[in-house]
Amino acid sequence: MAGFQPIKSVEDSVIKPQNGQMHILNPHIATMEEDVLYHIALGNKSHDLKEMFKDVKFVCFGGSPSRMKKFAEFMVEELNYKLPAGQTLCNIAHGSDRYVLYKVGPVISVSHGMGMPSLSIIFHEIMKLLHHAGSSDVTFFRIGTSGGLGVEPGSVVITDEAVDGILRPYMEVATLGMMLQYPASSDKTVSHDLLNMSKDNDHFKTLLGKTMCTQDFYEGQARLDGAFCDYSKDDKMSFLKRVYERGVRNIEMESLCFSAYCHRAGIKSAVICVTLLDRLHGDQISTPHDVMEEWQNRPQIIVSRYIKQKLSIS
Ligand SMILES: O=P(O)(O)O[C@H]1O[C@H](CO)[C@@H](O)[C@H]1O
Ligand SMILES: O=c1cc[nH]c(=O)[nH]1
């Protein structure tokens, strides 16, 4: 289109954190009288964000609000966290019905909804929240679910590299009429440390692999069970086998944006997802609810071991 630049790669905007402080690269924020974090109903004038969040060291994101509430409850037990007398865990973002946000000592548990646009919004607001709070040395996790590729259902995949639906390791965002490309380089240190948190006697497998992040659950993930489908079962299988051969072990819908933003912000991070089925054997997720609930705890267990080790809690 006339007057539009097609593609630009954005590597130089990566933030190098100073003294571990959470810095944001947007110069406009400092000039604003007030910063309203609309989707979590918080703000730097309406709330004392320093008092509320300065001690945060870990932010755990996951798609579903109820899963992230359960994760917060799990962290209360794991960290032996004492809630103030007579109080239960409260959803700090209760003034908005878009996301839920819980805080258990130095751990935030926050939902991100489904897909990259939804994750992107909450990521911006959490970054700004931690910036206003003056938090430092914070590690981010995405704790999710996914479709596995050639791995036993219920296995946990830690993302080695996030790639898009055509296996490119960057996220494209249309900005001011340009297509900007942000590398989704993942932090190998945290991923490997997480892998070391798995134990020989765990009743599930934990492995490293590439994660394919798609814009869509159905055609984007080569399913045959969507409302539309213009390809054959053979086309589907040859695509899935091809991506398996290129190292992809699971498929989900947020890792690319999550990894690209963490890289851009200079934040240590990892993506860890349980696999709900093996996509080489089917499309429908029909595992009984109680089994799936137990599977969804698995990445939480690994992340909680990591957090406890960092906090020197045995
Ligand atoms: O289990 P969560 O973290 O919600 O994520 C996965 O589940 C959703 C699809 O069912 C997508 O958002 C996918 O990424
Ligand atoms: O197959 C699956 C399962 C969970 N989430 C996905 O995005 N795909």
mmCIF file of C-alpha atoms and ligand atoms in Angstrom:
data_model
loop_
_atom_site.group_PDB
_atom_site.id
_atom_site.type_symbol
_atom_site.label_atom_id
_atom_site.label_comp_id
_atom_site.label_asym_id
_atom_site.label_seq_id
_atom_site.Cartn_x
_atom_site.Cartn_y
_atom_site.Cartn_z
ATOM 1 C CA MET A 1 0.000 0.000 0.000
ATOM 2 C CA ALA A 2 1.413 3.424 -0.968
ATOM 3 C CA GLY A 3 3.070 5.271 1.914
ATOM 4 C CA PHE A 4 3.284 2.180 4.128
ATOM 5 C CA GLN A 5 6.612 0.597 5.047
ATOM 6 C CA PRO A 6 6.186 -3.156 4.986
ATOM 7 C CA ILE A 7 8.450 -4.775 7.573
ATOM 8 C CA LYS A 8 10.925 -3.599 10.186
ATOM 9 C CA SER A 9 12.809 -5.737 12.683
ATOM 10 C CA VAL A 10 12.879 -4.330 16.212
ATOM 11 C CA GLU A 11 15.886 -5.668 18.109
ATOM 12 C CA ASP A 12 17.257 -2.340 19.336
ATOM 13 C CA SER A 13 14.366 -1.504 21.657
ATOM 14 C CA VAL A 14 15.336 -4.268 24.092
ATOM 15 C CA ILE A 15 15.590 -2.837 27.605
ATOM 16 C CA LYS A 16 18.683 -3.556 29.639
ATOM 17 C CA PRO A 17 17.407 -3.483 33.240
ATOM 18 C CA GLN A 18 19.540 -1.333 35.568
ATOM 19 C CA ASN A 19 20.046 -2.767 39.073
ATOM 20 C CA GLY A 20 17.285 -5.254 38.268
ATOM 21 C CA GLN A 21 14.715 -2.391 38.422
ATOM 22 C CA MET A 22 11.646 -2.768 36.241
ATOM 23 C CA HIS A 23 12.061 -0.030 33.613
ATOM 24 C CA ILE A 24 9.632 0.729 30.869
ATOM 25 C CA LEU A 25 10.790 2.088 27.575
ATOM 26 C CA ASN A 26 7.849 4.361 26.919
ATOM 27 C CA PRO A 27 8.918 7.981 27.615
ATOM 28 C CA HIS A 28 5.299 9.195 27.600
ATOM 29 C CA ILE A 29 4.441 7.405 30.864
ATOM 30 C CA ALA A 30 6.632 9.757 32.932
ATOM 31 C CA THR A 31 4.807 12.797 31.516
ATOM 32 C CA MET A 32 1.320 11.506 32.361
ATOM 33 C CA GLU A 33 -0.493 12.960 35.335
ATOM 34 C CA GLU A 34 -2.032 9.607 36.124
ATOM 35 C CA ASP A 35 -1.604 6.106 34.730
ATOM 36 C CA VAL A 36 -4.855 4.153 34.844
ATOM 37 C CA LEU A 37 -4.364 0.404 34.500
ATOM 38 C CA TYR A 38 -7.842 0.072 33.095
ATOM 39 C CA HIS A 39 -8.174 -3.706 32.680
ATOM 40 C CA ILE A 40 -7.146 -4.465 36.272
ATOM 41 C CA ALA A 41 -8.894 -1.467 37.807
ATOM 42 C CA LEU A 42 -5.759 -0.075 39.471
ATOM 43 C CA GLY A 43 -3.826 3.175 38.969
ATOM 44 C CA ASN A 44 -0.762 4.996 40.216
ATOM 45 C CA LYS A 45 -2.861 7.814 41.717
ATOM 46 C CA SER A 46 -5.825 5.845 42.997
ATOM 47 C CA HIS A 47 -3.654 3.159 44.675
ATOM 48 C CA ASP A 48 -0.380 3.062 46.573
ATOM 49 C CA LEU A 49 1.249 0.650 44.140
ATOM 50 C CA LYS A 50 4.612 0.771 45.961
ATOM 51 C CA GLU A 51 2.991 -0.301 49.215
ATOM 52 C CA MET A 52 0.972 -3.000 47.443
ATOM 53 C CA PHE A 53 3.535 -4.484 45.039
ATOM 54 C CA LYS A 54 7.120 -3.389 45.740
ATOM 55 C CA ASP A 55 8.118 -6.820 47.104
ATOM 56 C CA VAL A 56 6.963 -8.785 44.004
ATOM 57 C CA LYS A 57 9.622 -11.175 42.632
ATOM 58 C CA PHE A 58 7.572 -13.625 40.536
ATOM 59 C CA VAL A 59 4.621 -13.071 38.202
ATOM 60 C CA CYS A 60 2.796 -16.220 37.085
ATOM 61 C CA PHE A 61 0.425 -15.815 34.135
ATOM 62 C CA GLY A 62 -2.113 -18.388 32.914
ATOM 63 C CA GLY A 63 -5.173 -18.308 30.720
ATOM 64 C CA SER A 64 -8.010 -19.243 33.036
ATOM 65 C CA PRO A 65 -9.169 -17.117 36.013
ATOM 66 C CA SER A 66 -10.102 -20.145 38.131
ATOM 67 C CA ARG A 67 -6.775 -21.878 37.447
ATOM 68 C CA MET A 68 -4.888 -18.768 38.534
ATOM 69 C CA LYS A 69 -6.995 -18.544 41.698
ATOM 70 C CA LYS A 70 -6.148 -22.178 42.437
ATOM 71 C CA PHE A 71 -2.480 -21.462 41.786
ATOM 72 C CA ALA A 72 -2.617 -18.574 44.291
ATOM 73 C CA GLU A 73 -4.226 -20.911 46.867
ATOM 74 C CA PHE A 74 -1.538 -23.500 46.125
ATOM 75 C CA MET A 75 1.174 -20.867 46.722
ATOM 76 C CA VAL A 76 -0.419 -19.962 50.079
ATOM 77 C CA GLU A 77 0.195 -23.575 51.143
ATOM 78 C CA GLU A 78 3.592 -23.968 49.511
ATOM 79 C CA LEU A 79 5.023 -20.739 50.912
ATOM 80 C CA ASN A 80 3.269 -21.301 54.246
ATOM 81 C CA TYR A 81 1.916 -17.807 53.740
ATOM 82 C CA LYS A 82 -0.086 -16.395 56.635
ATOM 83 C CA LEU A 83 -3.102 -14.446 55.452
ATOM 84 C CA PRO A 84 -4.061 -11.608 57.815
ATOM 85 C CA ALA A 85 -6.471 -12.941 60.491
ATOM 86 C CA GLY A 86 -9.992 -13.444 59.190
ATOM 87 C CA GLN A 87 -9.019 -12.706 55.570
ATOM 88 C CA THR A 88 -9.207 -14.920 52.508
ATOM 89 C CA LEU A 89 -7.336 -14.420 49.243
ATOM 90 C CA CYS A 90 -8.797 -11.507 47.358
ATOM 91 C CA ASN A 91 -8.871 -10.777 43.645
ATOM 92 C CA ILE A 92 -7.070 -7.417 43.587
ATOM 93 C CA ALA A 93 -8.435 -6.715 40.079
ATOM 94 C CA HIS A 94 -12.059 -7.230 41.231
ATOM 95 C CA GLY A 95 -13.029 -3.749 39.983
ATOM 96 C CA SER A 96 -12.737 -5.115 36.440
ATOM 97 C CA ASP A 97 -14.126 -8.397 35.139
ATOM 98 C CA ARG A 98 -11.450 -8.833 32.470
ATOM 99 C CA TYR A 99 -8.670 -10.537 34.440
ATOM 100 C CA VAL A 100 -8.082 -11.820 37.977
ATOM 101 C CA LEU A 101 -4.987 -10.923 39.989
ATOM 102 C CA TYR A 102 -3.907 -12.405 43.339
ATOM 103 C CA LYS A 103 -0.832 -11.665 45.404
ATOM 104 C CA VAL A 104 0.725 -14.170 47.785
ATOM 105 C CA GLY A 105 3.785 -12.546 49.344
ATOM 106 C CA PRO A 106 6.294 -12.024 46.518
ATOM 107 C CA VAL A 107 4.175 -13.966 43.980
ATOM 108 C CA ILE A 108 1.529 -12.519 41.667
ATOM 109 C CA SER A 109 -0.876 -14.956 40.020
ATOM 110 C CA VAL A 110 -2.722 -13.342 37.125
ATOM 111 C CA SER A 111 -4.981 -14.600 34.323
ATOM 112 C CA HIS A 112 -4.343 -13.560 30.720
ATOM 113 C CA GLY A 113 -7.323 -14.918 28.802
ATOM 114 C CA MET A 114 -6.965 -16.666 25.452
ATOM 115 C CA GLY A 115 -4.664 -15.635 22.638
ATOM 116 C CA MET A 116 -1.955 -13.039 22.100
ATOM 117 C CA PRO A 117 -4.145 -9.894 21.973
ATOM 118 C CA SER A 118 -5.541 -10.696 25.436
ATOM 119 C CA LEU A 119 -2.099 -11.584 26.839
ATOM 120 C CA SER A 120 -0.608 -8.403 25.365
ATOM 121 C CA ILE A 121 -3.016 -6.128 27.263
ATOM 122 C CA ILE A 122 -2.395 -7.658 30.674
ATOM 123 C CA PHE A 123 1.359 -7.839 30.011
ATOM 124 C CA HIS A 124 1.540 -4.061 29.375
ATOM 125 C CA GLU A 125 -0.439 -3.348 32.539
ATOM 126 C CA ILE A 126 1.581 -5.718 34.754
ATOM 127 C CA MET A 127 4.840 -4.186 33.447
ATOM 128 C CA LYS A 128 3.586 -0.692 34.266
ATOM 129 C CA LEU A 129 2.274 -1.845 37.653
ATOM 130 C CA LEU A 130 5.703 -3.210 38.617
ATOM 131 C CA HIS A 131 7.409 -0.103 37.250
ATOM 132 C CA HIS A 132 5.225 2.206 39.372
ATOM 133 C CA ALA A 133 5.741 -0.106 42.353
ATOM 134 C CA GLY A 134 9.541 0.058 41.973
ATOM 135 C CA SER A 135 9.837 -3.760 41.950
ATOM 136 C CA SER A 136 13.173 -5.302 40.997
ATOM 137 C CA ASP A 137 14.590 -8.677 39.875
ATOM 138 C CA VAL A 138 11.218 -10.054 38.835
ATOM 139 C CA THR A 139 10.844 -13.363 36.929
ATOM 140 C CA PHE A 140 7.793 -14.048 34.755
ATOM 141 C CA PHE A 141 6.220 -17.443 34.012
ATOM 142 C CA ARG A 142 3.426 -18.514 31.724
ATOM 143 C CA ILE A 143 1.851 -21.608 33.278
ATOM 144 C CA GLY A 144 -0.508 -23.041 30.684
ATOM 145 C CA THR A 145 -2.058 -25.888 28.764
ATOM 146 C CA SER A 146 -1.283 -26.967 25.214
ATOM 147 C CA GLY A 147 -1.706 -29.664 22.604
ATOM 148 C CA GLY A 148 1.292 -32.031 22.611
ATOM 149 C CA LEU A 149 3.128 -33.363 19.549
ATOM 150 C CA GLY A 150 4.489 -36.886 19.875
ATOM 151 C CA VAL A 151 4.541 -36.693 23.678
ATOM 152 C CA GLU A 152 2.429 -38.598 26.170
ATOM 153 C CA PRO A 153 -0.645 -36.556 27.223
ATOM 154 C CA GLY A 154 -0.140 -35.073 30.673
ATOM 155 C CA SER A 155 3.552 -34.370 29.987
ATOM 156 C CA VAL A 156 4.952 -30.949 30.792
ATOM 157 C CA VAL A 157 6.779 -29.030 28.047
ATOM 158 C CA ILE A 158 9.130 -26.161 28.895
ATOM 159 C CA THR A 159 9.527 -23.890 25.886
ATOM 160 C CA ASP A 160 13.004 -23.913 24.409
ATOM 161 C CA GLU A 161 11.990 -21.524 21.622
ATOM 162 C CA ALA A 162 8.595 -20.076 20.701
ATOM 163 C CA VAL A 163 7.745 -19.971 16.991
ATOM 164 C CA ASP A 164 4.702 -18.783 15.072
ATOM 165 C CA GLY A 165 2.325 -20.865 12.934
ATOM 166 C CA ILE A 166 4.895 -20.951 10.109
ATOM 167 C CA LEU A 167 7.810 -21.615 12.475
ATOM 168 C CA ARG A 168 9.277 -18.090 12.577
ATOM 169 C CA PRO A 169 10.850 -17.174 15.949
ATOM 170 C CA TYR A 170 9.409 -13.684 16.144
ATOM 171 C CA MET A 171 6.113 -11.912 16.701
ATOM 172 C CA GLU A 172 4.786 -9.516 14.085
ATOM 173 C CA VAL A 173 2.750 -6.498 15.178
ATOM 174 C CA ALA A 174 1.167 -3.966 12.826
ATOM 175 C CA THR A 175 2.110 -0.548 14.286
ATOM 176 C CA LEU A 176 1.570 2.811 12.550
ATOM 177 C CA GLY A 177 1.085 1.043 9.235
ATOM 178 C CA MET A 178 4.322 -0.945 9.544
ATOM 179 C CA MET A 179 4.712 -4.614 10.298
ATOM 180 C CA LEU A 180 7.192 -4.725 13.182
ATOM 181 C CA GLN A 181 8.992 -7.955 14.055
ATOM 182 C CA TYR A 182 9.989 -8.666 17.663
ATOM 183 C CA PRO A 183 12.320 -11.623 18.304
ATOM 184 C CA ALA A 184 10.868 -14.148 20.750
ATOM 185 C CA SER A 185 14.237 -15.176 22.167
ATOM 186 C CA SER A 186 13.603 -17.130 25.322
ATOM 187 C CA ASP A 187 15.688 -17.095 28.476
ATOM 188 C CA LYS A 188 17.479 -20.436 28.384
ATOM 189 C CA THR A 189 18.701 -20.090 31.985
ATOM 190 C CA VAL A 190 15.273 -20.065 33.597
ATOM 191 C CA SER A 191 14.015 -22.832 31.263
ATOM 192 C CA HIS A 192 16.949 -25.094 32.153
ATOM 193 C CA ASP A 193 16.629 -24.298 35.857
ATOM 194 C CA LEU A 194 12.944 -25.236 35.617
ATOM 195 C CA LEU A 195 13.814 -28.495 33.884
ATOM 196 C CA ASN A 196 16.146 -29.277 36.786
ATOM 197 C CA MET A 197 13.172 -28.905 39.136
ATOM 198 C CA SER A 198 11.632 -32.107 37.732
ATOM 199 C CA LYS A 199 12.346 -35.230 39.780
ATOM 200 C CA ASP A 200 12.962 -38.833 38.781
ATOM 201 C CA ASN A 201 10.005 -39.945 40.892
ATOM 202 C CA ASP A 202 7.555 -37.414 39.387
ATOM 203 C CA HIS A 203 4.623 -39.344 37.922
ATOM 204 C CA PHE A 204 4.830 -37.246 34.732
ATOM 205 C CA LYS A 205 7.497 -36.368 32.170
ATOM 206 C CA THR A 206 8.967 -32.872 31.892
ATOM 207 C CA LEU A 207 10.888 -31.993 28.731
ATOM 208 C CA LEU A 208 12.240 -29.060 26.731
ATOM 209 C CA GLY A 209 10.941 -28.424 23.209
ATOM 210 C CA LYS A 210 9.904 -25.806 20.702
ATOM 211 C CA THR A 211 6.420 -24.390 21.169
ATOM 212 C CA MET A 212 4.337 -23.407 18.158
ATOM 213 C CA CYS A 213 2.151 -20.425 19.019
ATOM 214 C CA THR A 214 -0.853 -19.900 16.776
ATOM 215 C CA GLN A 215 -3.463 -17.200 16.232
ATOM 216 C CA ASP A 216 -6.268 -19.737 16.310
ATOM 217 C CA PHE A 217 -7.191 -22.974 18.128
ATOM 218 C CA TYR A 218 -8.752 -24.711 15.113
ATOM 219 C CA GLU A 219 -7.333 -24.111 11.614
ATOM 220 C CA GLY A 220 -4.206 -22.424 13.050
ATOM 221 C CA GLN A 221 -3.454 -25.682 14.886
ATOM 222 C CA ALA A 222 -4.376 -27.935 11.909
ATOM 223 C CA ARG A 223 -7.520 -29.316 13.564
ATOM 224 C CA LEU A 224 -10.146 -31.189 11.591
ATOM 225 C CA ASP A 225 -12.938 -30.404 14.077
ATOM 226 C CA GLY A 226 -13.484 -26.638 13.621
ATOM 227 C CA ALA A 227 -16.496 -25.041 11.931
ATOM 228 C CA PHE A 228 -14.380 -24.557 8.809
ATOM 229 C CA CYS A 229 -11.756 -26.850 7.309
ATOM 230 C CA ASP A 230 -10.453 -26.803 3.736
ATOM 231 C CA TYR A 231 -7.697 -29.416 4.098
ATOM 232 C CA SER A 232 -7.609 -33.201 4.346
ATOM 233 C CA LYS A 233 -6.519 -35.471 7.175
ATOM 234 C CA ASP A 234 -3.371 -36.270 5.150
ATOM 235 C CA ASP A 235 -2.561 -32.536 4.828
ATOM 236 C CA LYS A 236 -3.004 -32.132 8.580
ATOM 237 C CA MET A 237 -0.816 -35.116 9.448
ATOM 238 C CA SER A 238 1.978 -34.191 7.064
ATOM 239 C CA PHE A 239 2.035 -30.634 8.520
ATOM 240 C CA LEU A 240 2.104 -31.862 12.132
ATOM 241 C CA LYS A 241 4.812 -34.429 11.361
ATOM 242 C CA ARG A 242 6.859 -31.734 9.597
ATOM 243 C CA VAL A 243 6.708 -29.395 12.586
ATOM 244 C CA TYR A 244 7.477 -32.315 14.938
ATOM 245 C CA GLU A 245 10.625 -33.004 12.887
ATOM 246 C CA ARG A 246 11.609 -29.350 13.332
ATOM 247 C CA GLY A 247 11.564 -29.811 17.127
ATOM 248 C CA VAL A 248 8.038 -28.615 18.009
ATOM 249 C CA ARG A 249 6.668 -30.556 21.003
ATOM 250 C CA ASN A 250 3.581 -28.514 21.831
ATOM 251 C CA ILE A 251 1.121 -25.981 20.408
ATOM 252 C CA GLU A 252 -0.629 -23.146 22.216
ATOM 253 C CA MET A 253 -1.595 -19.509 21.721
ATOM 254 C CA GLU A 254 0.453 -17.073 23.841
ATOM 255 C CA SER A 255 4.124 -18.152 24.129
ATOM 256 C CA LEU A 256 5.337 -16.038 21.173
ATOM 257 C CA CYS A 257 4.003 -12.743 22.521
ATOM 258 C CA PHE A 258 5.005 -13.646 26.087
ATOM 259 C CA SER A 259 8.601 -14.514 25.088
ATOM 260 C CA ALA A 260 8.928 -11.525 22.740
ATOM 261 C CA TYR A 261 7.716 -9.065 25.382
ATOM 262 C CA CYS A 262 9.906 -10.574 28.119
ATOM 263 C CA HIS A 263 12.910 -10.342 25.786
ATOM 264 C CA ARG A 264 12.029 -6.758 24.838
ATOM 265 C CA ALA A 265 11.653 -5.832 28.521
ATOM 266 C CA GLY A 266 14.795 -7.691 29.629
ATOM 267 C CA ILE A 267 12.751 -9.868 32.007
ATOM 268 C CA LYS A 268 13.865 -13.389 32.992
ATOM 269 C CA SER A 269 11.089 -15.758 32.008
ATOM 270 C CA ALA A 270 9.890 -19.208 31.010
ATOM 271 C CA VAL A 271 6.832 -20.797 29.424
ATOM 272 C CA ILE A 272 5.743 -24.126 30.897
ATOM 273 C CA CYS A 273 2.626 -25.954 29.717
ATOM 274 C CA VAL A 274 1.047 -29.325 30.279
ATOM 275 C CA THR A 275 -0.101 -31.204 27.156
ATOM 276 C CA LEU A 276 -3.796 -32.157 27.174
ATOM 277 C CA LEU A 277 -3.630 -34.574 24.214
ATOM 278 C CA ASP A 278 -1.257 -35.801 21.532
ATOM 279 C CA ARG A 279 -2.205 -33.978 18.333
ATOM 280 C CA LEU A 280 -0.704 -36.820 16.261
ATOM 281 C CA HIS A 281 -3.597 -38.933 17.600
ATOM 282 C CA GLY A 282 -6.553 -36.549 17.565
ATOM 283 C CA ASP A 283 -8.062 -33.106 17.913
ATOM 284 C CA GLN A 284 -10.836 -33.283 20.498
ATOM 285 C CA ILE A 285 -10.031 -32.732 24.154
ATOM 286 C CA SER A 286 -12.138 -35.372 25.857
ATOM 287 C CA THR A 287 -10.026 -36.252 28.888
ATOM 288 C CA PRO A 288 -12.213 -36.446 32.033
ATOM 289 C CA HIS A 289 -12.389 -33.188 33.981
ATOM 290 C CA ASP A 290 -10.762 -34.532 37.158
ATOM 291 C CA VAL A 291 -7.809 -35.940 35.192
ATOM 292 C CA MET A 292 -7.361 -32.633 33.386
ATOM 293 C CA GLU A 293 -7.480 -30.735 36.702
ATOM 294 C CA GLU A 294 -4.672 -32.928 38.023
ATOM 295 C CA TRP A 295 -2.633 -32.439 34.825
ATOM 296 C CA GLN A 296 -3.009 -28.658 35.079
ATOM 297 C CA ASN A 297 -1.355 -28.776 38.516
ATOM 298 C CA ARG A 298 1.827 -30.242 37.047
ATOM 299 C CA PRO A 299 3.458 -27.070 35.637
ATOM 300 C CA GLN A 300 2.390 -25.320 38.857
ATOM 301 C CA ILE A 301 4.288 -27.900 40.915
ATOM 302 C CA ILE A 302 7.489 -27.350 38.888
ATOM 303 C CA VAL A 303 7.198 -23.544 39.112
ATOM 304 C CA SER A 304 6.488 -23.690 42.837
ATOM 305 C CA ARG A 305 9.650 -25.774 43.383
ATOM 306 C CA TYR A 306 11.626 -23.115 41.477
ATOM 307 C CA ILE A 307 10.109 -20.258 43.499
ATOM 308 C CA LYS A 308 10.706 -22.051 46.801
ATOM 309 C CA GLN A 309 14.317 -22.741 45.869
ATOM 310 C CA LYS A 310 14.875 -19.063 44.999
ATOM 311 C CA LEU A 311 13.257 -18.031 48.291
ATOM 312 C CA SER A 312 15.241 -20.692 50.201
ATOM 313 C CA ILE A 313 12.060 -22.365 51.456
ATOM 314 C CA SER A 314 12.455 -26.109 51.926
HETATM 315 O O1 LIG B 1 -4.369 -23.058 29.161
HETATM 316 P P1 LIG B 1 -4.088 -21.669 28.750
HETATM 317 O O2 LIG B 1 -3.009 -21.040 29.493
HETATM 318 O O3 LIG B 1 -5.359 -20.873 28.837
HETATM 319 O O4 LIG B 1 -3.695 -21.678 27.189
HETATM 320 C C1 LIG B 1 -4.141 -22.522 26.163
HETATM 321 O O5 LIG B 1 -5.538 -22.822 26.181
HETATM 322 C C2 LIG B 1 -6.258 -21.943 25.308
HETATM 323 C C3 LIG B 1 -7.050 -22.737 24.291
HETATM 324 O O6 LIG B 1 -7.891 -23.660 24.883
HETATM 325 C C4 LIG B 1 -5.217 -21.053 24.647
HETATM 326 O O7 LIG B 1 -5.207 -19.803 25.252
HETATM 327 C C5 LIG B 1 -3.952 -21.849 24.826
HETATM 328 O O8 LIG B 1 -2.749 -21.115 24.752
HETATM 329 O O1 LIG B 2 -4.666 -28.416 21.627
HETATM 330 C C1 LIG B 2 -4.585 -27.467 22.404
HETATM 331 C C2 LIG B 2 -4.831 -27.625 23.800
HETATM 332 C C3 LIG B 2 -4.759 -26.527 24.612
HETATM 333 N N1 LIG B 2 -4.455 -25.325 24.068
HETATM 334 C C4 LIG B 2 -4.208 -25.158 22.749
HETATM 335 O O2 LIG B 2 -3.964 -24.040 22.295
HETATM 336 N N2 LIG B 2 -4.293 -26.243 21.954
#
